[in-house]
Amino acid sequence: MKGRRWTEEEDRLLKETVLEAIRQGGTQIEAFQKVGEKLNRTPGSCGFRWNAVVKQQDPRSFHEAKRARVAKQLRKNKEERCSSVDVLVPMLKQLEQEEKSLKENLNQLKEKRQKLNKRYRILKEENRGLREDRESYQWYQKEVKNKYRHLLNLLSDMGANPVFSATLPAEDQSAVQTKAEHKKESSS
């Protein structure tokens, strides 16, 4: 079928299909393939016929189809922008609510931190006081032990009854006996 002439009906089908594809945002190549299948022609021969003959016969229709495509695309973009703005408004309101809630939570946490810091300072001061009391008690306990040892040594030196020494811890008893023995040895 090579070299077969184009009929007016085939040219009209090619023109309508290509112009409709352009208006709808499709490509000319897609239109050439579609027409080629219907007319049993190659997409290349349809493209050649379009560019060499059909488009040249009515360039105004081609430009109007392109203008319609651009207008359609602009309307579509505007609708998409409007719909995205319509979607964004509730999202922004929700984000504002979340921000407000987060700020409230942050303020509550700050207040809680302040209370905990105050409690920490109080406990730290109390702990310092308790350490001082413990150190004072340990010093007092040591002082009492020393005086008790001294008293026992005095009693031992005076020849007092060893009953008192029974109340001493083992290390204190050995200290008292050692001193008493020392006295006996030094007097002999």
mmCIF file of C-alpha atoms in Angstrom:
data_model
loop_
_atom_site.group_PDB
_atom_site.id
_atom_site.type_symbol
_atom_site.label_atom_id
_atom_site.label_comp_id
_atom_site.label_asym_id
_atom_site.label_seq_id
_atom_site.Cartn_x
_atom_site.Cartn_y
_atom_site.Cartn_z
ATOM 1 C CA MET A 1 0.000 0.000 0.000
ATOM 2 C CA LYS A 2 3.006 2.213 -0.242
ATOM 3 C CA GLY A 3 2.478 5.518 -1.997
ATOM 4 C CA ARG A 4 -1.287 5.438 -1.624
ATOM 5 C CA ARG A 5 -2.947 8.827 -1.881
ATOM 6 C CA TRP A 6 -4.605 10.545 1.077
ATOM 7 C CA THR A 7 -8.335 11.107 0.783
ATOM 8 C CA GLU A 8 -10.215 14.141 2.085
ATOM 9 C CA GLU A 9 -11.826 11.896 4.700
ATOM 10 C CA GLU A 10 -8.416 10.690 5.932
ATOM 11 C CA ASP A 11 -7.118 14.280 6.079
ATOM 12 C CA ARG A 12 -10.213 15.315 8.074
ATOM 13 C CA LEU A 13 -9.746 12.382 10.515
ATOM 14 C CA LEU A 14 -6.047 13.266 10.916
ATOM 15 C CA LYS A 15 -6.870 16.951 11.499
ATOM 16 C CA GLU A 16 -9.629 16.277 14.062
ATOM 17 C CA THR A 17 -7.602 13.673 15.954
ATOM 18 C CA VAL A 18 -4.433 15.804 16.160
ATOM 19 C CA LEU A 19 -6.319 18.993 17.130
ATOM 20 C CA GLU A 20 -8.303 17.120 19.803
ATOM 21 C CA ALA A 21 -5.095 15.596 21.199
ATOM 22 C CA ILE A 22 -3.528 19.056 21.371
ATOM 23 C CA ARG A 23 -6.592 20.560 23.091
ATOM 24 C CA GLN A 24 -6.662 17.745 25.666
ATOM 25 C CA GLY A 25 -2.971 18.088 26.492
ATOM 26 C CA GLY A 26 -1.848 14.997 24.599
ATOM 27 C CA THR A 27 0.967 14.788 22.060
ATOM 28 C CA GLN A 28 0.872 14.864 18.287
ATOM 29 C CA ILE A 29 2.823 11.599 18.179
ATOM 30 C CA GLU A 30 0.048 9.863 20.152
ATOM 31 C CA ALA A 31 -2.484 11.249 17.661
ATOM 32 C CA PHE A 32 -0.369 10.047 14.709
ATOM 33 C CA GLN A 33 -0.248 6.539 16.179
ATOM 34 C CA LYS A 34 -4.007 6.519 16.765
ATOM 35 C CA VAL A 35 -4.793 7.697 13.215
ATOM 36 C CA GLY A 36 -2.182 5.331 11.751
ATOM 37 C CA GLU A 37 -3.928 2.337 13.368
ATOM 38 C CA LYS A 38 -7.335 3.422 12.048
ATOM 39 C CA LEU A 39 -6.115 4.119 8.508
ATOM 40 C CA ASN A 40 -3.564 1.338 8.306
ATOM 41 C CA ARG A 41 -0.723 3.830 7.893
ATOM 42 C CA THR A 42 2.505 4.346 9.817
ATOM 43 C CA PRO A 43 2.701 7.071 12.456
ATOM 44 C CA GLY A 44 5.570 8.560 10.417
ATOM 45 C CA SER A 45 3.446 8.919 7.305
ATOM 46 C CA CYS A 46 0.660 10.510 9.391
ATOM 47 C CA GLY A 47 3.153 12.968 10.887
ATOM 48 C CA PHE A 48 4.566 13.830 7.498
ATOM 49 C CA ARG A 49 1.071 14.418 6.049
ATOM 50 C CA TRP A 50 0.127 16.592 9.040
ATOM 51 C CA ASN A 51 3.222 18.812 8.852
ATOM 52 C CA ALA A 52 3.448 19.011 5.055
ATOM 53 C CA VAL A 53 -0.216 19.396 4.097
ATOM 54 C CA VAL A 54 -2.992 19.413 6.714
ATOM 55 C CA LYS A 55 -1.466 21.884 9.204
ATOM 56 C CA GLN A 56 -0.542 24.233 6.315
ATOM 57 C CA GLN A 57 -4.130 24.233 5.013
ATOM 58 C CA ASP A 58 -5.594 25.488 8.349
ATOM 59 C CA PRO A 59 -2.893 26.979 10.621
ATOM 60 C CA ARG A 60 -5.506 28.961 12.539
ATOM 61 C CA SER A 61 -7.154 25.771 13.885
ATOM 62 C CA PHE A 62 -3.768 24.528 15.051
ATOM 63 C CA HIS A 63 -3.069 27.783 16.958
ATOM 64 C CA GLU A 64 -6.578 27.803 18.478
ATOM 65 C CA ALA A 65 -6.111 24.204 19.678
ATOM 66 C CA LYS A 66 -2.787 25.210 21.294
ATOM 67 C CA ARG A 67 -4.471 28.236 22.918
ATOM 68 C CA ALA A 68 -7.266 25.990 24.238
ATOM 69 C CA ARG A 69 -4.667 23.602 25.703
ATOM 70 C CA VAL A 70 -2.882 26.452 27.470
ATOM 71 C CA ALA A 71 -6.185 27.844 28.810
ATOM 72 C CA LYS A 72 -7.201 24.397 30.024
ATOM 73 C CA GLN A 73 -3.829 23.919 31.725
ATOM 74 C CA LEU A 74 -4.107 27.348 33.385
ATOM 75 C CA ARG A 75 -7.604 26.518 34.670
ATOM 76 C CA LYS A 76 -6.343 23.194 35.952
ATOM 77 C CA ASN A 77 -3.377 24.840 37.700
ATOM 78 C CA LYS A 78 -5.671 27.451 39.232
ATOM 79 C CA GLU A 79 -8.049 24.755 40.475
ATOM 80 C CA GLU A 80 -5.114 22.809 41.915
ATOM 81 C CA ARG A 81 -3.827 25.924 43.662
ATOM 82 C CA CYS A 82 -7.301 26.702 45.003
ATOM 83 C CA SER A 83 -7.825 23.156 46.182
ATOM 84 C CA SER A 84 -4.378 23.132 47.771
ATOM 85 C CA VAL A 85 -5.193 26.406 49.530
ATOM 86 C CA ASP A 86 -8.496 24.901 50.655
ATOM 87 C CA VAL A 87 -6.570 21.941 52.033
ATOM 88 C CA LEU A 88 -3.900 24.153 53.615
ATOM 89 C CA VAL A 89 -6.308 26.327 55.601
ATOM 90 C CA PRO A 90 -7.566 23.502 57.868
ATOM 91 C CA MET A 91 -4.028 22.163 58.159
ATOM 92 C CA LEU A 92 -2.784 25.584 59.274
ATOM 93 C CA LYS A 93 -5.594 25.856 61.823
ATOM 94 C CA GLN A 94 -4.712 22.407 63.155
ATOM 95 C CA LEU A 95 -1.025 23.363 63.353
ATOM 96 C CA GLU A 96 -1.955 26.530 65.263
ATOM 97 C CA GLN A 97 -3.921 24.433 67.770
ATOM 98 C CA GLU A 98 -1.024 22.014 68.138
ATOM 99 C CA GLU A 99 1.394 24.913 68.634
ATOM 100 C CA LYS A 100 -0.862 26.394 71.321
ATOM 101 C CA SER A 101 -1.083 23.023 73.059
ATOM 102 C CA LEU A 102 2.683 22.548 72.885
ATOM 103 C CA LYS A 103 3.260 26.023 74.342
ATOM 104 C CA GLU A 104 0.903 25.215 77.224
ATOM 105 C CA ASN A 105 2.735 21.939 77.838
ATOM 106 C CA LEU A 106 6.058 23.765 77.720
ATOM 107 C CA ASN A 107 4.858 26.300 80.292
ATOM 108 C CA GLN A 108 3.630 23.496 82.561
ATOM 109 C CA LEU A 109 6.982 21.745 82.247
ATOM 110 C CA LYS A 110 8.816 24.982 83.076
ATOM 111 C CA GLU A 111 6.682 25.431 86.204
ATOM 112 C CA LYS A 112 7.285 21.827 87.201
ATOM 113 C CA ARG A 113 11.030 22.260 86.656
ATOM 114 C CA GLN A 114 11.043 25.365 88.838
ATOM 115 C CA LYS A 115 9.236 23.492 91.619
ATOM 116 C CA LEU A 116 11.637 20.559 91.318
ATOM 117 C CA ASN A 117 14.643 22.908 91.397
ATOM 118 C CA LYS A 118 13.255 24.549 94.543
ATOM 119 C CA ARG A 119 12.672 21.140 96.139
ATOM 120 C CA TYR A 120 16.199 20.085 95.125
ATOM 121 C CA ARG A 121 17.719 23.152 96.783
ATOM 122 C CA ILE A 122 15.726 22.473 99.967
ATOM 123 C CA LEU A 123 16.809 18.816 100.019
ATOM 124 C CA LYS A 124 20.414 19.779 99.310
ATOM 125 C CA GLU A 125 20.391 22.202 102.234
ATOM 126 C CA GLU A 126 18.727 19.595 104.445
ATOM 127 C CA ASN A 127 21.359 17.047 103.407
ATOM 128 C CA ARG A 128 24.137 19.510 104.250
ATOM 129 C CA GLY A 129 22.570 20.077 107.682
ATOM 130 C CA LEU A 130 22.272 16.335 108.280
ATOM 131 C CA ARG A 131 25.937 15.822 107.360
ATOM 132 C CA GLU A 132 26.954 18.540 109.759
ATOM 133 C CA ASP A 133 24.809 16.929 112.479
ATOM 134 C CA ARG A 134 26.388 13.536 111.776
ATOM 135 C CA GLU A 135 29.898 14.965 111.903
ATOM 136 C CA SER A 136 29.035 16.766 115.135
ATOM 137 C CA TYR A 137 27.594 13.564 116.586
ATOM 138 C CA GLN A 138 30.669 11.588 115.546
ATOM 139 C CA TRP A 139 32.919 14.204 117.137
ATOM 140 C CA TYR A 140 30.808 14.132 120.320
ATOM 141 C CA GLN A 141 30.861 10.328 120.380
ATOM 142 C CA LYS A 142 34.636 10.313 120.006
ATOM 143 C CA GLU A 143 34.954 12.910 122.753
ATOM 144 C CA VAL A 144 32.765 10.848 125.120
ATOM 145 C CA LYS A 145 34.842 7.724 124.401
ATOM 146 C CA ASN A 146 38.046 9.600 125.133
ATOM 147 C CA LYS A 147 36.682 10.948 128.434
ATOM 148 C CA TYR A 148 35.363 7.517 129.356
ATOM 149 C CA ARG A 149 38.782 5.986 128.659
ATOM 150 C CA HIS A 150 40.423 8.700 130.664
ATOM 151 C CA LEU A 151 38.016 8.092 133.548
ATOM 152 C CA LEU A 152 38.684 4.355 133.447
ATOM 153 C CA ASN A 153 42.415 4.992 133.412
ATOM 154 C CA LEU A 154 42.050 7.205 136.448
ATOM 155 C CA LEU A 155 39.973 4.576 138.225
ATOM 156 C CA SER A 156 42.463 1.904 137.302
ATOM 157 C CA ASP A 157 45.303 4.056 138.581
ATOM 158 C CA MET A 158 43.442 4.459 141.855
ATOM 159 C CA GLY A 159 43.037 0.677 142.125
ATOM 160 C CA ALA A 160 39.304 0.654 141.524
ATOM 161 C CA ASN A 161 37.245 -2.454 141.025
ATOM 162 C CA PRO A 162 37.731 -4.070 137.573
ATOM 163 C CA VAL A 163 33.926 -4.290 137.154
ATOM 164 C CA PHE A 164 34.020 -1.008 135.327
ATOM 165 C CA SER A 165 36.334 -2.397 132.706
ATOM 166 C CA ALA A 166 33.864 -5.164 131.872
ATOM 167 C CA THR A 167 31.601 -2.560 130.300
ATOM 168 C CA LEU A 168 34.325 -1.448 127.878
ATOM 169 C CA PRO A 169 34.738 -2.822 124.388
ATOM 170 C CA ALA A 170 37.626 -5.271 123.975
ATOM 171 C CA GLU A 171 40.035 -2.763 122.421
ATOM 172 C CA ASP A 172 39.401 -0.267 125.243
ATOM 173 C CA GLN A 173 39.947 -2.948 127.917
ATOM 174 C CA SER A 174 43.321 -3.873 126.450
ATOM 175 C CA ALA A 175 44.294 -0.179 126.457
ATOM 176 C CA VAL A 176 43.316 0.156 130.135
ATOM 177 C CA GLN A 177 45.127 -3.079 131.132
ATOM 178 C CA THR A 178 48.210 -2.058 129.251
ATOM 179 C CA LYS A 179 48.359 1.245 131.098
ATOM 180 C CA ALA A 180 47.750 -0.465 134.457
ATOM 181 C CA GLU A 181 50.449 -3.002 133.768
ATOM 182 C CA HIS A 182 52.708 -0.186 132.699
ATOM 183 C CA LYS A 183 52.136 1.575 136.001
ATOM 184 C CA LYS A 184 52.868 -1.618 137.978
ATOM 185 C CA GLU A 185 56.028 -2.199 136.034
ATOM 186 C CA SER A 186 57.222 1.355 136.440
ATOM 187 C CA SER A 187 56.547 1.321 140.227
ATOM 188 C CA SER A 188 58.433 -1.966 140.783
#
